[in-house]
CSV table of C-alpha atoms in Angstrom, one decimal:
chain,number,residue,atom,x,y,z
A,1,UNK,CA,3.5,8.7,7.4
A,2,UNK,CA,7.0,7.7,8.9
A,3,UNK,CA,6.5,4.7,10.8
A,4,UNK,CA,6.7,5.3,14.6
A,5,UNK,CA,5.9,2.6,17.0
A,6,UNK,CA,3.2,3.3,19.3
A,7,UNK,CA,3.1,2.4,22.9
A,8,UNK,CA,0.0,0.7,24.3
A,9,UNK,CA,-1.4,1.5,27.7
A,10,UNK,CA,-3.1,-1.2,29.7
A,11,UNK,CA,-6.6,0.3,29.3
A,12,UNK,CA,-6.6,3.3,27.0
A,13,UNK,CA,-8.7,3.8,23.9
A,14,UNK,CA,-5.7,5.4,22.0
A,15,UNK,CA,-2.0,4.8,21.7
A,16,UNK,CA,0.8,7.5,22.2
A,17,UNK,CA,4.1,7.6,20.4
A,18,UNK,CA,7.0,9.5,21.7
A,19,UNK,CA,7.6,13.1,21.0
A,20,UNK,CA,10.1,14.6,18.8
A,21,UNK,CA,11.2,16.6,21.7
A,22,UNK,CA,11.8,13.6,23.8
A,23,UNK,CA,8.7,14.1,26.0
A,24,UNK,CA,5.2,12.8,26.2
A,25,UNK,CA,2.2,13.7,28.3
A,26,UNK,CA,0.7,10.9,30.8
A,27,UNK,CA,-2.7,10.0,29.4
A,28,UNK,CA,-3.8,9.8,33.1
A,29,UNK,CA,-3.9,13.7,32.7
A,30,UNK,CA,-5.8,13.6,29.4
A,31,UNK,CA,-9.2,12.7,31.0
A,32,UNK,CA,-9.4,14.3,34.5
A,33,UNK,CA,-13.0,13.6,34.6
A,34,UNK,CA,-15.5,11.2,33.1
A,35,UNK,CA,-18.3,13.2,31.6
A,36,UNK,CA,-21.7,11.9,30.8
A,37,UNK,CA,-22.6,11.7,27.1
A,38,UNK,CA,-25.1,14.5,26.1
A,39,UNK,CA,-28.7,13.7,25.2
A,40,UNK,CA,-27.8,14.2,21.5
A,41,UNK,CA,-25.1,11.7,21.9
A,42,UNK,CA,-27.5,9.1,23.4
A,43,UNK,CA,-30.0,9.7,20.6
A,44,UNK,CA,-27.2,8.8,18.0
A,45,UNK,CA,-26.1,5.9,19.9
A,46,UNK,CA,-29.7,4.4,20.2
A,47,UNK,CA,-30.3,5.3,16.4
A,48,UNK,CA,-27.1,4.7,14.8
A,49,UNK,CA,-26.6,6.4,11.3
A,50,UNK,CA,-25.9,4.4,8.2
A,51,UNK,CA,-23.7,4.9,5.3
A,52,UNK,CA,-24.3,3.5,1.9
A,53,UNK,CA,-26.8,1.2,3.3
A,54,UNK,CA,-24.5,-0.3,6.0
A,55,UNK,CA,-25.5,0.3,9.6
A,56,UNK,CA,-23.0,1.9,11.9
A,57,UNK,CA,-23.0,0.4,15.2
A,58,UNK,CA,-22.2,2.7,18.3
A,59,UNK,CA,-18.7,2.0,19.9
A,60,UNK,CA,-18.4,0.6,23.3
A,61,UNK,CA,-18.3,3.5,26.1
A,62,UNK,CA,-14.7,4.9,26.3
A,63,UNK,CA,-12.6,4.4,29.3
A,64,UNK,CA,-11.2,7.7,30.7
A,65,UNK,CA,-8.8,6.6,33.2
A,66,UNK,CA,-5.9,5.2,30.9
A,67,UNK,CA,-2.5,5.3,32.3
A,68,UNK,CA,0.9,4.8,30.7
A,69,UNK,CA,4.6,4.0,32.0
A,70,UNK,CA,5.8,6.1,34.9
A,71,UNK,CA,8.7,7.0,32.4
A,72,UNK,CA,6.3,9.6,30.7
A,73,UNK,CA,6.3,13.2,32.0
A,74,UNK,CA,4.0,15.9,31.7
A,75,UNK,CA,5.2,18.9,29.6
A,76,UNK,CA,3.5,22.1,31.0
A,77,UNK,CA,5.7,25.1,29.8
A,78,UNK,CA,4.4,27.1,26.9
A,79,UNK,CA,5.8,26.8,23.5
A,80,UNK,CA,8.4,29.4,22.7
A,81,UNK,CA,6.6,31.4,20.1
A,82,UNK,CA,5.6,35.1,19.7
A,83,UNK,CA,2.1,34.9,21.5
A,84,UNK,CA,1.7,38.5,20.7
A,85,UNK,CA,1.4,38.3,17.2
A,86,UNK,CA,-0.5,35.1,16.3
A,87,UNK,CA,-2.2,35.3,12.9
A,88,UNK,CA,-4.5,32.6,11.3
A,89,UNK,CA,-1.8,30.1,10.0
A,90,UNK,CA,-0.5,26.7,10.5
A,91,UNK,CA,2.3,26.1,13.3
A,92,UNK,CA,3.4,22.5,13.5
A,93,UNK,CA,2.5,21.3,17.1
A,94,UNK,CA,3.6,18.2,18.8
A,95,UNK,CA,0.8,15.4,18.3
A,96,UNK,CA,-2.1,14.6,15.8
A,97,UNK,CA,-4.6,11.8,16.4
A,98,UNK,CA,-5.5,9.1,13.9
A,99,UNK,CA,-7.8,6.2,13.7
A,100,UNK,CA,-9.0,4.0,10.8
A,101,UNK,CA,-12.3,2.5,9.8
A,102,UNK,CA,-12.7,-0.5,7.4
A,103,UNK,CA,-15.6,-1.9,5.6
A,104,UNK,CA,-17.4,-3.1,8.6
A,105,UNK,CA,-17.9,0.7,9.7
A,106,UNK,CA,-16.2,0.3,12.9
A,107,UNK,CA,-13.3,2.6,13.9
A,108,UNK,CA,-10.2,1.0,15.4
A,109,UNK,CA,-8.4,2.2,18.6
A,110,UNK,CA,-6.9,5.7,17.9
A,111,UNK,CA,-3.3,6.8,18.1
A,112,UNK,CA,-1.5,9.9,19.0
A,113,UNK,CA,1.6,10.3,16.8
A,114,UNK,CA,3.9,13.0,16.1
A,115,UNK,CA,2.4,15.9,13.9
A,116,UNK,CA,3.8,15.1,10.4
A,117,UNK,CA,3.0,14.2,6.8
A,118,UNK,CA,0.7,11.3,5.9
A,119,UNK,CA,0.8,8.7,3.2
A,120,UNK,CA,-2.0,8.2,0.9
A,121,UNK,CA,-2.5,6.1,-2.2
A,122,UNK,CA,-2.8,8.1,-5.3
A,123,UNK,CA,-6.2,6.2,-5.8
A,124,UNK,CA,-7.4,7.3,-2.4
A,125,UNK,CA,-11.2,8.2,-2.4
A,126,UNK,CA,-10.4,11.7,-0.9
A,127,UNK,CA,-7.9,12.6,-3.7
A,128,UNK,CA,-10.0,11.1,-6.7
A,129,UNK,CA,-13.7,11.9,-5.7
A,130,UNK,CA,-13.5,14.3,-2.7
A,131,UNK,CA,-15.0,12.0,-0.3
A,132,UNK,CA,-13.9,14.0,2.8
A,133,UNK,CA,-15.2,16.2,5.5
A,134,UNK,CA,-13.7,18.6,8.1
A,135,UNK,CA,-14.6,20.3,11.3
A,136,UNK,CA,-13.3,23.3,13.1
A,137,UNK,CA,-13.4,24.0,16.9
A,138,UNK,CA,-11.3,25.7,19.4
A,139,UNK,CA,-9.8,25.3,22.9
A,140,UNK,CA,-9.2,28.3,25.4
A,141,UNK,CA,-6.9,28.8,28.2
A,142,UNK,CA,-8.5,30.3,31.2
A,143,UNK,CA,-7.0,32.8,33.6
A,144,UNK,CA,-6.3,29.8,36.0
A,145,UNK,CA,-4.5,27.7,33.4
A,146,UNK,CA,-7.5,25.4,33.0
A,147,UNK,CA,-8.5,24.4,29.3
A,148,UNK,CA,-11.9,24.7,28.0
A,149,UNK,CA,-13.6,23.3,24.8
A,150,UNK,CA,-16.7,25.0,23.3
A,151,UNK,CA,-19.4,22.5,22.3
A,152,UNK,CA,-17.5,19.7,20.9
A,153,UNK,CA,-20.5,17.4,21.0
A,154,UNK,CA,-22.0,19.8,18.3
A,155,UNK,CA,-19.1,19.3,15.9
A,156,UNK,CA,-19.5,15.5,16.3
A,157,UNK,CA,-23.0,15.6,15.4
A,158,UNK,CA,-22.4,17.7,12.5
A,159,UNK,CA,-19.6,15.5,11.1
A,160,UNK,CA,-22.0,12.4,11.6
A,161,UNK,CA,-24.7,14.1,9.6
A,162,UNK,CA,-22.3,15.2,7.0
A,163,UNK,CA,-20.7,11.7,6.8
A,164,UNK,CA,-24.3,10.2,6.1
A,165,UNK,CA,-24.7,12.7,3.1
A,166,UNK,CA,-21.2,11.8,1.9
A,167,UNK,CA,-21.6,8.0,2.1
A,168,UNK,CA,-18.9,7.6,4.8
A,169,UNK,CA,-18.8,6.0,8.3
A,170,UNK,CA,-18.2,8.6,11.0
A,171,UNK,CA,-16.9,8.2,14.7
A,172,UNK,CA,-19.4,8.2,17.5
A,173,UNK,CA,-20.1,11.3,19.5
A,174,UNK,CA,-18.0,9.9,22.4
A,175,UNK,CA,-15.2,8.7,20.1
A,176,UNK,CA,-15.0,12.4,18.5
A,177,UNK,CA,-15.0,14.1,21.9
A,178,UNK,CA,-12.5,12.0,23.6
A,179,UNK,CA,-10.1,12.0,20.6
A,180,UNK,CA,-10.5,15.9,20.6
A,181,UNK,CA,-9.8,15.9,24.5
A,182,UNK,CA,-6.8,13.6,23.9
A,183,UNK,CA,-5.3,15.9,21.0
A,184,UNK,CA,-5.7,19.1,22.9
A,185,UNK,CA,-4.2,17.9,26.3
A,186,UNK,CA,-1.3,16.3,24.3
A,187,UNK,CA,-0.6,19.7,22.7
A,188,UNK,CA,-1.4,21.8,25.8
A,189,UNK,CA,1.8,23.9,25.6
A,190,UNK,CA,0.5,25.2,22.2
A,191,UNK,CA,-2.5,26.6,23.8
A,192,UNK,CA,-2.2,30.4,24.0
A,193,UNK,CA,-2.1,32.3,27.1
A,194,UNK,CA,-5.5,33.7,28.3
A,195,UNK,CA,-6.6,36.6,25.9
A,196,UNK,CA,-3.7,35.8,23.3
A,197,UNK,CA,-5.7,33.5,21.1
A,198,UNK,CA,-6.9,29.8,20.9
A,199,UNK,CA,-5.9,26.5,19.9
A,200,UNK,CA,-7.6,25.6,16.7
A,201,UNK,CA,-8.6,22.1,16.4
A,202,UNK,CA,-9.3,20.5,12.9
A,203,UNK,CA,-10.7,17.0,12.7
A,204,UNK,CA,-10.7,15.4,9.3
A,205,UNK,CA,-12.7,12.5,8.1
A,206,UNK,CA,-11.6,11.1,4.6
A,207,UNK,CA,-11.6,8.2,2.3
A,208,UNK,CA,-8.1,7.1,2.6
A,209,UNK,CA,-8.6,3.7,0.9
A,210,UNK,CA,-7.9,3.1,-2.8
A,211,UNK,CA,-10.5,3.0,-5.3
A,212,UNK,CA,-10.6,3.3,-9.0
A,213,UNK,CA,-14.1,3.4,-10.1
A,214,UNK,CA,-16.5,5.8,-8.7
A,215,UNK,CA,-17.5,4.2,-5.4
A,216,UNK,CA,-17.2,4.7,-1.6
A,217,UNK,CA,-13.8,4.4,-0.2
A,218,UNK,CA,-13.0,0.8,1.4
A,219,UNK,CA,-11.0,2.4,4.1
A,220,UNK,CA,-11.6,5.7,6.1
A,221,UNK,CA,-9.1,7.9,8.3
A,222,UNK,CA,-10.2,10.1,11.1
A,223,UNK,CA,-7.4,12.6,12.0
A,224,UNK,CA,-7.2,15.7,14.2
A,225,UNK,CA,-4.3,18.2,14.2
A,226,UNK,CA,-4.2,21.5,16.0
A,227,UNK,CA,-2.6,25.0,15.8
A,228,UNK,CA,-2.4,28.0,17.9
A,229,UNK,CA,-4.2,30.7,16.0
A,230,UNK,CA,-5.1,34.5,16.5
A,231,UNK,CA,-7.7,36.6,14.3
A,232,UNK,CA,-8.8,35.0,11.2
A,233,UNK,CA,-9.2,38.2,9.1
A,234,UNK,CA,-6.1,40.4,8.8
A,235,UNK,CA,-8.3,43.2,10.0
A,236,UNK,CA,-8.6,41.5,13.4
A,237,UNK,CA,-11.7,42.7,15.1
A,238,UNK,CA,-11.8,45.8,12.8
A,239,UNK,CA,-14.8,45.7,10.3
A,240,UNK,CA,-14.4,43.7,7.1
A,241,UNK,CA,-15.5,44.7,3.7
A,242,UNK,CA,-17.5,42.3,1.6
A,243,UNK,CA,-18.6,42.2,-2.0
A,244,UNK,CA,-21.8,40.5,-3.1
A,245,UNK,CA,-21.1,37.8,-5.7
A,246,UNK,CA,-24.1,37.5,-8.3
A,247,UNK,CA,-22.6,35.3,-10.9
A,248,UNK,CA,-20.8,32.3,-9.0
A,249,UNK,CA,-22.6,30.5,-6.5
A,250,UNK,CA,-21.4,28.4,-3.4
A,251,UNK,CA,-24.2,25.9,-3.4
A,252,UNK,CA,-27.2,24.5,-5.1
A,253,UNK,CA,-30.5,23.0,-3.6
A,254,UNK,CA,-30.1,19.2,-3.2
A,255,UNK,CA,-26.2,19.5,-3.2
A,256,UNK,CA,-23.7,19.4,-0.3
A,257,UNK,CA,-23.8,23.1,0.9
A,258,UNK,CA,-25.3,22.1,4.1
A,259,UNK,CA,-22.5,19.8,5.1
A,260,UNK,CA,-18.9,20.6,5.7
A,261,UNK,CA,-17.4,18.6,3.1
A,262,UNK,CA,-14.1,19.7,1.4
A,263,UNK,CA,-15.3,20.4,-2.0
A,264,UNK,CA,-17.5,23.3,-0.8
A,265,UNK,CA,-14.5,25.4,0.0
A,266,UNK,CA,-12.5,24.8,-3.1
A,267,UNK,CA,-15.4,26.1,-5.1
A,268,UNK,CA,-15.4,29.6,-3.4
A,269,UNK,CA,-11.6,30.3,-4.1
A,270,UNK,CA,-12.0,31.7,-7.5
A,271,UNK,CA,-14.6,34.4,-6.4
A,272,UNK,CA,-12.7,35.0,-3.1
A,273,UNK,CA,-9.3,35.5,-4.9
A,274,UNK,CA,-10.8,37.9,-7.3
A,275,UNK,CA,-12.4,40.0,-4.4
A,276,UNK,CA,-9.3,40.1,-2.4
A,277,UNK,CA,-7.5,41.5,-5.5
A,278,UNK,CA,-9.9,44.4,-5.6
A,279,UNK,CA,-9.3,45.1,-1.8
A,280,UNK,CA,-12.3,43.3,-0.4
A,281,UNK,CA,-12.1,41.0,2.7
A,282,UNK,CA,-14.3,38.2,1.5
A,283,UNK,CA,-17.2,37.3,-0.7
A,284,UNK,CA,-21.1,37.2,0.3
A,285,UNK,CA,-22.9,34.7,-1.8
A,286,UNK,CA,-26.6,34.6,-3.1
A,287,UNK,CA,-28.8,31.8,-3.6
A,288,UNK,CA,-28.5,30.2,-7.1
A,289,UNK,CA,-32.3,30.1,-7.9
A,290,UNK,CA,-33.7,33.6,-7.4
A,291,UNK,CA,-30.2,35.2,-7.0
A,292,UNK,CA,-31.6,37.7,-4.6
A,293,UNK,CA,-31.5,35.8,-1.2
A,294,UNK,CA,-28.5,36.1,1.2
A,295,UNK,CA,-26.8,32.7,1.9
A,296,UNK,CA,-23.4,33.0,3.5
A,297,UNK,CA,-19.9,34.2,3.2
A,298,UNK,CA,-17.1,32.0,2.0
A,299,UNK,CA,-16.5,30.3,5.5
A,300,UNK,CA,-19.0,32.1,7.9
A,301,UNK,CA,-22.7,32.8,8.4
A,302,UNK,CA,-24.2,36.3,8.1
A,303,UNK,CA,-26.5,38.3,10.2
A,304,UNK,CA,-28.5,41.6,9.7
A,305,UNK,CA,-29.6,43.9,12.3
A,306,UNK,CA,-32.5,46.3,12.2
A,307,UNK,CA,-33.7,47.9,15.5
A,308,UNK,CA,-34.2,44.9,18.0
A,309,UNK,CA,-34.5,42.3,15.2
A,310,UNK,CA,-31.6,40.3,14.1
A,311,UNK,CA,-32.3,38.4,10.8
A,312,UNK,CA,-30.1,35.5,9.5
A,313,UNK,CA,-30.8,33.1,6.4
A,314,UNK,CA,-32.8,29.9,7.4
A,315,UNK,CA,-31.1,26.5,7.2
A,316,UNK,CA,-32.4,25.0,4.3
A,317,UNK,CA,-29.8,22.7,2.7
A,318,UNK,CA,-27.5,25.2,1.0
A,319,UNK,CA,-26.1,26.9,4.1
A,320,UNK,CA,-23.9,25.4,6.5
A,321,UNK,CA,-25.4,25.1,10.0
A,322,UNK,CA,-22.9,27.0,11.9
A,323,UNK,CA,-22.2,26.1,15.7
A,324,UNK,CA,-21.3,29.8,16.3
A,325,UNK,CA,-24.4,30.9,14.4
A,326,UNK,CA,-26.5,28.6,16.6
A,327,UNK,CA,-24.7,29.9,19.6
A,328,UNK,CA,-25.1,33.6,18.7
A,329,UNK,CA,-28.8,33.0,18.2
A,330,UNK,CA,-29.4,31.6,21.5
A,331,UNK,CA,-27.1,34.4,23.1
A,332,UNK,CA,-29.0,36.9,21.2
A,333,UNK,CA,-32.4,35.6,22.4
A,334,UNK,CA,-31.3,35.6,26.0
A,335,UNK,CA,-30.2,39.2,25.7
A,336,UNK,CA,-33.6,40.2,24.6
A,337,UNK,CA,-33.4,40.3,20.9
A,338,UNK,CA,-35.9,39.1,18.4
A,339,UNK,CA,-34.1,36.5,16.0
A,340,UNK,CA,-35.6,35.6,12.7
A,341,UNK,CA,-34.3,32.7,10.5
A,342,UNK,CA,-35.8,33.3,7.1
A,343,UNK,CA,-35.2,34.4,3.6
A,344,UNK,CA,-33.2,37.7,3.7
A,345,UNK,CA,-33.4,39.5,0.6
A,346,UNK,CA,-30.1,41.4,-0.5
A,347,UNK,CA,-32.0,44.7,-0.7
A,348,UNK,CA,-32.4,44.4,3.1
A,349,UNK,CA,-28.6,45.3,3.4
A,350,UNK,CA,-29.4,48.8,2.1
A,351,UNK,CA,-31.1,50.1,5.3
A,352,UNK,CA,-29.6,47.7,7.9
A,353,UNK,CA,-28.2,49.1,11.0
A,354,UNK,CA,-25.6,46.6,11.4
A,355,UNK,CA,-24.3,43.5,9.6
A,356,UNK,CA,-21.9,40.9,11.1
A,357,UNK,CA,-20.5,37.4,10.3
A,358,UNK,CA,-20.2,34.4,12.6
A,359,UNK,CA,-17.9,31.2,12.5
A,360,UNK,CA,-15.5,29.2,14.6
A,361,UNK,CA,-12.6,30.9,12.9
A,362,UNK,CA,-14.0,34.5,13.1
A,363,UNK,CA,-16.2,34.1,16.2
A,364,UNK,CA,-18.1,37.5,15.5
A,365,UNK,CA,-16.7,39.7,12.9
A,366,UNK,CA,-18.4,43.2,12.2
A,367,UNK,CA,-19.0,44.3,8.6
A,368,UNK,CA,-17.9,47.6,7.7
A,369,UNK,CA,-19.1,47.9,4.2
A,370,UNK,CA,-20.8,45.6,1.6
A,371,UNK,CA,-20.7,46.3,-2.1
A,372,UNK,CA,-23.5,45.0,-4.4
A,373,UNK,CA,-23.3,45.7,-8.2
A,374,UNK,CA,-21.1,48.6,-7.7
A,375,UNK,CA,-23.0,50.3,-4.9
A,376,UNK,CA,-21.2,50.3,-1.5
A,377,UNK,CA,-23.2,50.6,1.8
A,378,UNK,CA,-21.2,51.5,4.8
A,379,UNK,CA,-22.2,50.5,8.3
A,380,UNK,CA,-19.6,50.9,11.2
A,381,UNK,CA,-16.2,52.5,10.9
A,382,UNK,CA,-13.2,51.4,13.2
A,383,UNK,CA,-15.0,48.8,15.3
A,384,UNK,CA,-18.0,46.9,16.2
A,385,UNK,CA,-21.7,48.0,16.0
A,386,UNK,CA,-23.4,48.1,19.4
A,387,UNK,CA,-25.2,44.7,18.8
A,388,UNK,CA,-22.3,43.0,17.4
A,389,UNK,CA,-20.2,44.2,20.4
A,390,UNK,CA,-22.7,42.9,22.8
A,391,UNK,CA,-23.0,39.5,21.5
A,392,UNK,CA,-19.4,39.1,20.7
A,393,UNK,CA,-18.7,40.1,24.5
A,394,UNK,CA,-21.0,37.6,25.9
A,395,UNK,CA,-19.8,34.8,23.8
A,396,UNK,CA,-16.2,35.2,24.2
A,397,UNK,CA,-16.4,35.5,27.7
A,398,UNK,CA,-18.3,32.5,28.0
A,399,UNK,CA,-15.8,30.5,25.8
A,400,UNK,CA,-12.9,31.8,27.8
A,401,UNK,CA,-14.6,30.8,31.1
A,402,UNK,CA,-14.9,34.6,32.3
A,403,UNK,CA,-18.6,34.2,33.1
A,404,UNK,CA,-20.8,31.4,34.3
A,405,UNK,CA,-21.8,28.9,31.6
A,406,UNK,CA,-25.5,28.7,32.2
A,407,UNK,CA,-25.8,27.3,28.7
A,408,UNK,CA,-23.6,24.2,29.6
A,409,UNK,CA,-21.6,24.9,26.4
A,410,UNK,CA,-18.0,24.3,27.6
A,411,UNK,CA,-16.1,21.5,28.6
A,412,UNK,CA,-13.3,22.1,31.3
A,413,UNK,CA,-10.2,19.8,30.6
A,414,UNK,CA,-8.4,21.2,33.7
């Protein structure tokens, strides 16, 4: 990364460097209110994880009332882009957040720096041995201009669990959430207007230290960047078309399919590319043992609807525990549906009323058809099924602050 001097504030838990636009945000506006840690966060603080046998000590409580020099001014105007035609692609924003961790497992004070390339040793653990994780979450702009995050503590917890599996240290829940807040508010002009999209937030944790022999990296980097996005699939909210893959597999028992490690996604590219070349939207994978039970789509979870029963594959180590999946299950139950987490045989697709996918990027995506061994089963045409529409409406209205958050899932950044 190009060296850029970082300006330290008297009390903050991060540093901020000048924007390439000549402006910067006052960190006093980054944290408008101090929130108490969640019960899950407190459990992890009391019971720290270990990585490679080394105990990870929780960080000191973060200070949220940091201030900087009066020469800094807040930038409130929206970025000059076509908000009506956002796709799901990278748009370079103003700032990214980084912090480092050495052999002791303790992360340094984070920095907000201009978005740009980073420098890595050719022998970095992430490049040679794939020691890396990522997360995905979103920020939404409400009608009143306030900003909402959706369940960021769940992403922090999932990264910590993944880090334990990948023999890596991880930020505490509080460190993760405060870093997300700082990054979002530093890039607030890139958050789409209400109803035009969202700000996609991509936290990364990677072995950045040089290592030649197979071993954990001696240094780790936690990084967050953001980009405004629209719909993930080119179909938008129109139904997508899946093909069941019965030869190639996404994950194996005892492997890393249940954590969000970077290698899981490279492994699906071959089947996904072949499917798209044939006109399909994506691939639905089966388990690798019996080759008959549904697992997940390349980057999202799957749900099958029959009457008032919604079934989804159980989390058993080969399926990512999606946060949108978890949320949809809770919403569905609150709406009176019976939800079953179990083994779901591929044959159940043949007489399903509806099928839909869930994920941070797609939120809820209706499935129009699924093709299995040359046989195509059609569900809905031109839009959502009744159940998927109901769940999508409740979840997205909650995420955008249009209904009361009785679940206590959103974080209001104001």
